[in-house]
Structure formats: structure tokens, C-alpha cells
PDB file of C-alpha atoms in Angstrom:
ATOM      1  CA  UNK A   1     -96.540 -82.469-108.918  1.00 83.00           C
ATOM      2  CA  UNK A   2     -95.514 -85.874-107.488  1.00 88.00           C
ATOM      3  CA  UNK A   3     -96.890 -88.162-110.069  1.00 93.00           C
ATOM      4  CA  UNK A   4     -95.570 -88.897-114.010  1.00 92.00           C
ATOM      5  CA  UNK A   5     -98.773 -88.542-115.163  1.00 91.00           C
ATOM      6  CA  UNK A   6     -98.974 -84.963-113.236  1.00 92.00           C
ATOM      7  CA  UNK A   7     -95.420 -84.125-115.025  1.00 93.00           C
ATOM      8  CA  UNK A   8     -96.418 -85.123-118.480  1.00 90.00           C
ATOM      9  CA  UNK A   9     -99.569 -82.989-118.257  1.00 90.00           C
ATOM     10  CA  UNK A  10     -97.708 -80.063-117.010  1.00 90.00           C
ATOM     11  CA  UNK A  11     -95.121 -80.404-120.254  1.00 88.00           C
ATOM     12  CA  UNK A  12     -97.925 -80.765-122.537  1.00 87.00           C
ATOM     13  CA  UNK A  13    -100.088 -78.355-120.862  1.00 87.00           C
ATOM     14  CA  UNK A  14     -97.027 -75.664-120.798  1.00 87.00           C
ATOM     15  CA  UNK A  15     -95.656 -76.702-124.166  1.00 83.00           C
ATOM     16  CA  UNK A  16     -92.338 -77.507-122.345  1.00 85.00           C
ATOM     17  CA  UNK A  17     -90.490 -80.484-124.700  1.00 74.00           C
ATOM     18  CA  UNK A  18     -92.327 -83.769-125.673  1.00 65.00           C
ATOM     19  CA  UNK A  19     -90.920 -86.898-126.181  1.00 60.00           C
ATOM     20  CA  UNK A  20     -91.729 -88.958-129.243  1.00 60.00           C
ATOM     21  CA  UNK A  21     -93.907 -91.807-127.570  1.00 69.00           C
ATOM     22  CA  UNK A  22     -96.085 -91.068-124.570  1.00 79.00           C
ATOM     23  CA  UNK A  23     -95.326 -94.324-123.063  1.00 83.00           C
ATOM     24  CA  UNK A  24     -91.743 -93.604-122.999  1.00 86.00           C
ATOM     25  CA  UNK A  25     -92.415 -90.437-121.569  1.00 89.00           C
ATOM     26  CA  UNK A  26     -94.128 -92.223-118.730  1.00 91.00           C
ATOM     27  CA  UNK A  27     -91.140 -94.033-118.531  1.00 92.00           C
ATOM     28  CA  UNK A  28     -88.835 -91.528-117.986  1.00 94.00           C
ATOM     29  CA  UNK A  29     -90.932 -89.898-115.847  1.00 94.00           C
ATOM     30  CA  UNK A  30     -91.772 -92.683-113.280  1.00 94.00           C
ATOM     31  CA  UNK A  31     -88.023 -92.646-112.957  1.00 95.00           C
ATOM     32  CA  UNK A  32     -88.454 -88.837-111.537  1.00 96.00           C
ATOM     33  CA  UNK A  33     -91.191 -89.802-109.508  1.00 96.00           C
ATOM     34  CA  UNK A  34     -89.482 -93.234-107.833  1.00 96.00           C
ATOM     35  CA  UNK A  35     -86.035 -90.704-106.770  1.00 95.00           C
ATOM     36  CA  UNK A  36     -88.338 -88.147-104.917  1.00 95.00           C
ATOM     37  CA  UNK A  37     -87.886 -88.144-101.175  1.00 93.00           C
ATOM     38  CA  UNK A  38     -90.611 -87.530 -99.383  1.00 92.00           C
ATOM     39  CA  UNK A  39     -90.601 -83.767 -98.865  1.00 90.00           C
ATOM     40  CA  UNK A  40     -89.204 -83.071-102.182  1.00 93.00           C
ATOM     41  CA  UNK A  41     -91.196 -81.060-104.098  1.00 92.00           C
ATOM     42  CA  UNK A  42     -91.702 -81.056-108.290  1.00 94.00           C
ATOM     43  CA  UNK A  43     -91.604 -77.347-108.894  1.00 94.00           C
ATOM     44  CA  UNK A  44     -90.932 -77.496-113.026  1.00 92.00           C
ATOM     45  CA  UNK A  45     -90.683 -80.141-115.744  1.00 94.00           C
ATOM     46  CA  UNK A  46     -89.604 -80.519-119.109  1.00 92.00           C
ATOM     47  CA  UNK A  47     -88.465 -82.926-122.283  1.00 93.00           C
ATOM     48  CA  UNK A  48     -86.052 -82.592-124.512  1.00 92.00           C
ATOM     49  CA  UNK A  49     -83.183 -84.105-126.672  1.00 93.00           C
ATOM     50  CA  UNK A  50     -79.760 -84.750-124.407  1.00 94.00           C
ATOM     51  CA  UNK A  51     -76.693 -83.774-124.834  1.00 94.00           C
ATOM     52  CA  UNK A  52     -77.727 -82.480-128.461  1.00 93.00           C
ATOM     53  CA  UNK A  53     -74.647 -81.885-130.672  1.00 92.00           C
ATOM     54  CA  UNK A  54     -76.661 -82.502-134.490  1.00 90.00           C
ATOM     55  CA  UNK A  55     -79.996 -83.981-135.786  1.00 86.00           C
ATOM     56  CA  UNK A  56     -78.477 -87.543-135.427  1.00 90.00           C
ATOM     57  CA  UNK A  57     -75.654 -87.132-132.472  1.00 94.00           C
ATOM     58  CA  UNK A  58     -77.763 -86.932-128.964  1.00 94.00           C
ATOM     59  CA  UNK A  59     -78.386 -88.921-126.090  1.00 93.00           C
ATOM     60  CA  UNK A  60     -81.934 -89.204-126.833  1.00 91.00           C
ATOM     61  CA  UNK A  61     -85.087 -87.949-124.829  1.00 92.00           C
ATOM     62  CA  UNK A  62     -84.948 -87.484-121.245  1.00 94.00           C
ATOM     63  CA  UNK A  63     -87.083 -86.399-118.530  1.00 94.00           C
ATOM     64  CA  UNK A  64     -86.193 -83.258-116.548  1.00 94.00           C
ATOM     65  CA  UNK A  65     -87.235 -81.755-113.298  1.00 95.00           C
ATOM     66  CA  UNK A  66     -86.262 -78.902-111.047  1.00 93.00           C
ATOM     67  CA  UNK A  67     -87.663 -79.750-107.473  1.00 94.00           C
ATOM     68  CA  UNK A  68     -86.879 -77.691-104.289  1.00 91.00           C
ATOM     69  CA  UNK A  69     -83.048 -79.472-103.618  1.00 91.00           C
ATOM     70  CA  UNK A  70     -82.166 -80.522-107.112  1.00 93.00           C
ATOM     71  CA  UNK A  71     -82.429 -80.629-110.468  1.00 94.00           C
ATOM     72  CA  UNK A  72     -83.081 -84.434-111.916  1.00 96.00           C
ATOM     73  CA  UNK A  73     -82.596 -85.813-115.657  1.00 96.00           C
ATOM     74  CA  UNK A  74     -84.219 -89.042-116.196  1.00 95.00           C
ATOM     75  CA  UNK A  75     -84.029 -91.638-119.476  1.00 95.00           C
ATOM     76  CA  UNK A  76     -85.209 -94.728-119.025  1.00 93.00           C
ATOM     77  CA  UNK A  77     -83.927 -97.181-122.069  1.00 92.00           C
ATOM     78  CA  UNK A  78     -84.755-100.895-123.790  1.00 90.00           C
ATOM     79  CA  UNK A  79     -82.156-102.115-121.306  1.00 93.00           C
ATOM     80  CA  UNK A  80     -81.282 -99.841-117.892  1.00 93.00           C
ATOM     81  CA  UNK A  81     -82.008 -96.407-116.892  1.00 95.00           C
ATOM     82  CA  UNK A  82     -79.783 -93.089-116.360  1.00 94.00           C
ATOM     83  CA  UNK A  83     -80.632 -91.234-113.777  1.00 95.00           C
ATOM     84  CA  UNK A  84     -78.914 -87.643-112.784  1.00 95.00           C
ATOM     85  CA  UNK A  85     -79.653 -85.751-109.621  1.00 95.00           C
ATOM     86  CA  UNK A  86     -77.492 -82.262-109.648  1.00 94.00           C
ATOM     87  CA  UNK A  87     -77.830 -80.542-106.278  1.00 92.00           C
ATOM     88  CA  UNK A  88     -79.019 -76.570-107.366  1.00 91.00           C
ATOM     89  CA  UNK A  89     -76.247 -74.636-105.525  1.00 89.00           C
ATOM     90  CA  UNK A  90     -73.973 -76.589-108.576  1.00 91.00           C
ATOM     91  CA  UNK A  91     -75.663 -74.970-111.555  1.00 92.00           C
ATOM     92  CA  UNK A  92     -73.874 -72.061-112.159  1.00 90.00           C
ATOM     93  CA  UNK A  93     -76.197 -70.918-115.555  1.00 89.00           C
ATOM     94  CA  UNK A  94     -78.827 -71.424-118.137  1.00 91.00           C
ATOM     95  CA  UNK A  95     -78.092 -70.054-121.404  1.00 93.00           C
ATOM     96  CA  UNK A  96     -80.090 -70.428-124.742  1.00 93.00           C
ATOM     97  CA  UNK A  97     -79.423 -70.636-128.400  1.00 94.00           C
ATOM     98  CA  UNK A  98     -81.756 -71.385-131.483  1.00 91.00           C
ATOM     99  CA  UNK A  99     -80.731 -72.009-134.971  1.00 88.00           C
ATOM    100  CA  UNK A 100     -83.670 -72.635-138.016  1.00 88.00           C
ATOM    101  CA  UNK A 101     -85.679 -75.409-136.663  1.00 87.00           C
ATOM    102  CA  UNK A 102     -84.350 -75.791-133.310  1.00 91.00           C
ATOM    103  CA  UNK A 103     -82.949 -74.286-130.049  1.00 93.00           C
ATOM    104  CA  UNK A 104     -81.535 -75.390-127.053  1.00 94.00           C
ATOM    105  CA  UNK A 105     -80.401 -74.719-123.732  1.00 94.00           C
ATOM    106  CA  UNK A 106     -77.433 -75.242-121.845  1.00 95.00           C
ATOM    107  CA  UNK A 107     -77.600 -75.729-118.529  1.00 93.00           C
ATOM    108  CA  UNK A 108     -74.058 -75.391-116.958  1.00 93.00           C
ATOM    109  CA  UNK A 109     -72.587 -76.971-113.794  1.00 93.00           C
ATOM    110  CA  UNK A 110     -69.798 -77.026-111.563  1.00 91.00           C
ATOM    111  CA  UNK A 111     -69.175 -80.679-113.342  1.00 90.00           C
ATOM    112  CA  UNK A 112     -70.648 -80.651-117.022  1.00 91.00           C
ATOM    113  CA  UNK A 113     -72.931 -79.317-119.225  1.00 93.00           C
ATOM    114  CA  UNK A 114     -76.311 -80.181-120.352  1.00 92.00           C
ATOM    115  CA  UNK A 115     -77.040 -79.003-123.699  1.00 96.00           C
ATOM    116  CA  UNK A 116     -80.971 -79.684-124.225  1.00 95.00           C
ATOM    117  CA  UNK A 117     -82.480 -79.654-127.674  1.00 94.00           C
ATOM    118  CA  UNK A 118     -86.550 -78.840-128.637  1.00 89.00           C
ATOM    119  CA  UNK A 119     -88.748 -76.803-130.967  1.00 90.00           C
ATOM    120  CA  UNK A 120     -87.168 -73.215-130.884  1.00 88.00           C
ATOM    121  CA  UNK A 121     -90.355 -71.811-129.238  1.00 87.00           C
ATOM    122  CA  UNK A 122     -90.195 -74.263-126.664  1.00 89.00           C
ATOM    123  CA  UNK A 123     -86.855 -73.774-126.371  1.00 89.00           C
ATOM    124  CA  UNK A 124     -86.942 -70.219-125.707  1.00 89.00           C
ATOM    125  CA  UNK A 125     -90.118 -70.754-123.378  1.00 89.00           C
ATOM    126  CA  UNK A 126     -88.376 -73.537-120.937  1.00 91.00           C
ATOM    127  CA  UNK A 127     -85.260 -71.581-120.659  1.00 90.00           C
ATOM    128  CA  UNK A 128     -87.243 -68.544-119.742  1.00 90.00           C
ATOM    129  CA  UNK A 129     -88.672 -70.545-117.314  1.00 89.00           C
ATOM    130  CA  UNK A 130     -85.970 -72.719-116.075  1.00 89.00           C
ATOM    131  CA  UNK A 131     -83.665 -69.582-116.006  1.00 85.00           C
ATOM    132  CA  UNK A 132     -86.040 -67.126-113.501  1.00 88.00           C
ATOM    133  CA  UNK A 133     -87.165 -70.103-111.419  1.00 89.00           C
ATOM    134  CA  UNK A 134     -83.284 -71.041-110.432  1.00 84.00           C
ATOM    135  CA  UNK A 135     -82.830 -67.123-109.884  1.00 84.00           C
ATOM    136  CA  UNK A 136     -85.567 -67.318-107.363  1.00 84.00           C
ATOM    137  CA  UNK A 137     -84.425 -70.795-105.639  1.00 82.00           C
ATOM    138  CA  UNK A 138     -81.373 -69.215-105.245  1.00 74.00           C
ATOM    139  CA  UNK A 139     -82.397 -66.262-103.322  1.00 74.00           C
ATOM    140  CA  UNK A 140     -81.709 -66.177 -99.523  1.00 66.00           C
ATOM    141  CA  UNK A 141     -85.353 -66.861 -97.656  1.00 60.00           C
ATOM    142  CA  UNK A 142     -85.742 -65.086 -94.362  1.00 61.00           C
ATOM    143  CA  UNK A 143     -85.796 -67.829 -92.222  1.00 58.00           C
ATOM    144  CA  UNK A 144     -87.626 -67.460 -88.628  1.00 53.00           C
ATOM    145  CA  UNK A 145     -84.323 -67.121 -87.137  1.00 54.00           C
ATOM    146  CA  UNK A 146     -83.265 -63.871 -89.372  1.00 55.00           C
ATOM    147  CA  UNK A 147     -86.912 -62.373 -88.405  1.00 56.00           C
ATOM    148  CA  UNK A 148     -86.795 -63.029 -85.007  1.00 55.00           C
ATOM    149  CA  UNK A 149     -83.537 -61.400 -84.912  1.00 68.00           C
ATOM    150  CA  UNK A 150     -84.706 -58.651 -86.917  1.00 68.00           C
ATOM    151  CA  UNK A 151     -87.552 -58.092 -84.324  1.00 73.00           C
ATOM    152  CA  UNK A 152     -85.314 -58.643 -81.608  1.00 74.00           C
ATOM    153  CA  UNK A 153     -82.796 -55.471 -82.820  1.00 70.00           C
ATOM    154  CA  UNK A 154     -86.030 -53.383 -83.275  1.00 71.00           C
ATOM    155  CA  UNK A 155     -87.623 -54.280 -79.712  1.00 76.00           C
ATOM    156  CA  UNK A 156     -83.783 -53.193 -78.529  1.00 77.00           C
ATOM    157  CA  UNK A 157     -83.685 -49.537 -80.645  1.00 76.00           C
ATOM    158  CA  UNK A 158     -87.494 -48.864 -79.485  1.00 77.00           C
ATOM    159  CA  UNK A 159     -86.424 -49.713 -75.445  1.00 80.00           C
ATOM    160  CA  UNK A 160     -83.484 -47.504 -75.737  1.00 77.00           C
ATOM    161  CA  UNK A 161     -85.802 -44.855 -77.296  1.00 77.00           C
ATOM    162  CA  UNK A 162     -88.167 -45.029 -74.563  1.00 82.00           C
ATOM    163  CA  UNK A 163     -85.640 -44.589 -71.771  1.00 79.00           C
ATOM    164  CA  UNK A 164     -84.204 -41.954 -73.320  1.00 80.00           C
ATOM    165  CA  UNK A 165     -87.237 -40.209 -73.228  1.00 81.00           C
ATOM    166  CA  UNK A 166     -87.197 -41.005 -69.271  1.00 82.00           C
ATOM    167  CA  UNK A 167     -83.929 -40.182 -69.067  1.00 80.00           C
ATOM    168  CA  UNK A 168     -84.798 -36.524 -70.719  1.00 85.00           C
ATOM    169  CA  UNK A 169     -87.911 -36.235 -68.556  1.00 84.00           C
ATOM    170  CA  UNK A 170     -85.532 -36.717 -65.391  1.00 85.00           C
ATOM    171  CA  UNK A 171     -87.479 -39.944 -64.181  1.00 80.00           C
ATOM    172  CA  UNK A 172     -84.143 -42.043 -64.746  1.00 79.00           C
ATOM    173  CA  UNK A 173     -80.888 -41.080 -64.000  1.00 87.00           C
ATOM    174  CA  UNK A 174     -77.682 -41.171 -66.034  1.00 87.00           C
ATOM    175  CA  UNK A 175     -76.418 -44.303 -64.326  1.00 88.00           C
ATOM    176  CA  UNK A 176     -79.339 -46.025 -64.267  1.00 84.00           C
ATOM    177  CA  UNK A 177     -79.949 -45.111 -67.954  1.00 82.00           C
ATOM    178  CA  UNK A 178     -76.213 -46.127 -69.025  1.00 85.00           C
ATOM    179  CA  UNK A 179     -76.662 -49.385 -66.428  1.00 85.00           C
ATOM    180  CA  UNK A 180     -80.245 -49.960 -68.913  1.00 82.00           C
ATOM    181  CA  UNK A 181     -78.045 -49.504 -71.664  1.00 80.00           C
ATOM    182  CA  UNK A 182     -75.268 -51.757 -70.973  1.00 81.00           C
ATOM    183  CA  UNK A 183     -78.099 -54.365 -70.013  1.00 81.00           C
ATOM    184  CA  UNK A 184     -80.503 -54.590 -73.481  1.00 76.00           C
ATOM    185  CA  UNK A 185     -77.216 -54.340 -75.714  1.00 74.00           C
ATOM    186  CA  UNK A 186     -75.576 -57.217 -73.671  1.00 72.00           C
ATOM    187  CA  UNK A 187     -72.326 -55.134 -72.787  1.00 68.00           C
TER     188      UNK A 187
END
């Protein structure tokens, strides 16, 4: 998703939060879309109510998106715009509440928290979502480095395996063998 069209239709599609006008929701959106650098990628969006404390005490709709570096909140108004980018290493948790009507999530950082308010169901269905895809951003990813090390150490054991069979078989001596030795373990 790169577009605020693409992010609407993935809310509405997903039944992830919807704001009350869908030209405001463009709005906010396009906001998203305009802060993106561009290798950032839109992995999950949603709508809600910010900073929800009662029926009449919020901040109003805002856009919301977790891409691959961040997590972005987005409300563009009749006069300005507020625009939050929260790197993900600072979220430390998502938690989720619902009363009669309503539920909401709170999404926790190092700074301040977000409390989020929608339908119950979508409540409980964004922070389901929200919650498992920040578990799995914040999982170490071999890198190419790691796994070349990784094949590196095996290459090493399965060396020293084979010239221990030579060394057994009485082609190699025990000073060439520990001299071997010394040489693929970098001693």
C-alpha cells in the first residue's frame, strides 16, 4: 500500500476503524502517504477515535499506519495537520479493552500512550492484528551476514571432520593435523 485510496480500501475491506466522512479519511490519509520515504513500506492501516477518554472527550479521527520503520498517526483538520511518526523499537505494547458499545486499544510507548477508540469488534480485530504484526517486526531477521557466518562455522566443523578421518587413516600426521587445525579455527 502506498496510496490513500489503497489504505482506505484496506480499512474498509478489513473492517479496521472508519472515519465519519470519506473525504476526511482521504485527508488523513494523504497525510500518511506524503511522510513515506521512498522504501518505506505500508504494512497495516487503521481508523479510529484518538486519545479516547468518553463519547465526547477525544482527539477526533485519525489515520494510522504501521510501515516497516514506524508506526504513523495522521489527522488532518479545518486548519493544520498533526502528524506522529513513532519509530517501532519505542512501542513497548498493545493492549485492548471493550466496554458495551465500544473498545479500544492502547498502544504504549517509551513517551505516551495512544488510547484508540472503534466498534468493539473492530476493536478487538485491529488489536489482534496490530498486536501479532509488531511481535513479528520485532523479531531478529537472519541477515546474510548471520547466514554466511552460520555456513562459514559449518564448512569449518565438516573440514575438521574430514581430516580427522585422514588423520585416523594415517594419511596426515599429528602435526600436520594440529598445524590444519590451528589454521581453519584462526589460532
Amino acid at each position: 500500500m502506498r496510496t490513500a485510496e489503497e489504505m482506505i480500501q484496506f480499512c474498509v475491506a478489513n473492517h479496521l476503524g472508519q472515519g465519519s466522512m470519506k473525504s476526511w479519511d482521504v485527508k488523513h490519509f494523504t497525510l500518511i502517504q506524503n511522510a513515506l520515504q521512498p522504501d518505506e513500506q505500508v504494512l497495516f492501516v487503521f481508523e479510529g477515535l484518538h486519545n479516547y477518554q468518553s463519547a465526547s472527550k477525544h482527539d477526533g479521527n485519525y489515520a494510522y499506519a504501521v510501515t516497516n520503520r514506524r508506526f504513523i498517526l495522521a489527522q488532518k483538520k479545518f486548519i493544520g495537520e498533526n502528524l506522529i511518526s513513532v519509530a517501532l523499537d519505542q512501542i513497548n505494547d498493545i493492549t485492548f479493552s471493550s466496554g458495551l458499545a465500544l473498545g479500544t486499544i492502547t498502544v504504549d510507548t517509551i513517551r505516551e500512550q495512544f488510547k484508540v477508540a472503534f466498534e468493539k469488534n473492530q476493536a478487538k480485530n485491529v488489536s489482534e492484528r496490530l498486536h501479532n504484526l509488531l511481535i513479528d517486526l520485532k523479531q531478529p531477521t537472519p541477515t546474510a551476514q548471520s547466514t554466511n557466518t552460520q555456513k562459514e562455522v559449518d564448512d569449518q566443523i565438516n573440514l575438521l571432520y574430514e581430516l580427522k578421518e585422514l588423520l585416523d587413516a594415517g594419511v596426515l600426521t599429528q602435526e600436520e593435523f594440529d598445524a590444519k587445525k590451528k589454521q581453519i579455527l584462526g589460532l
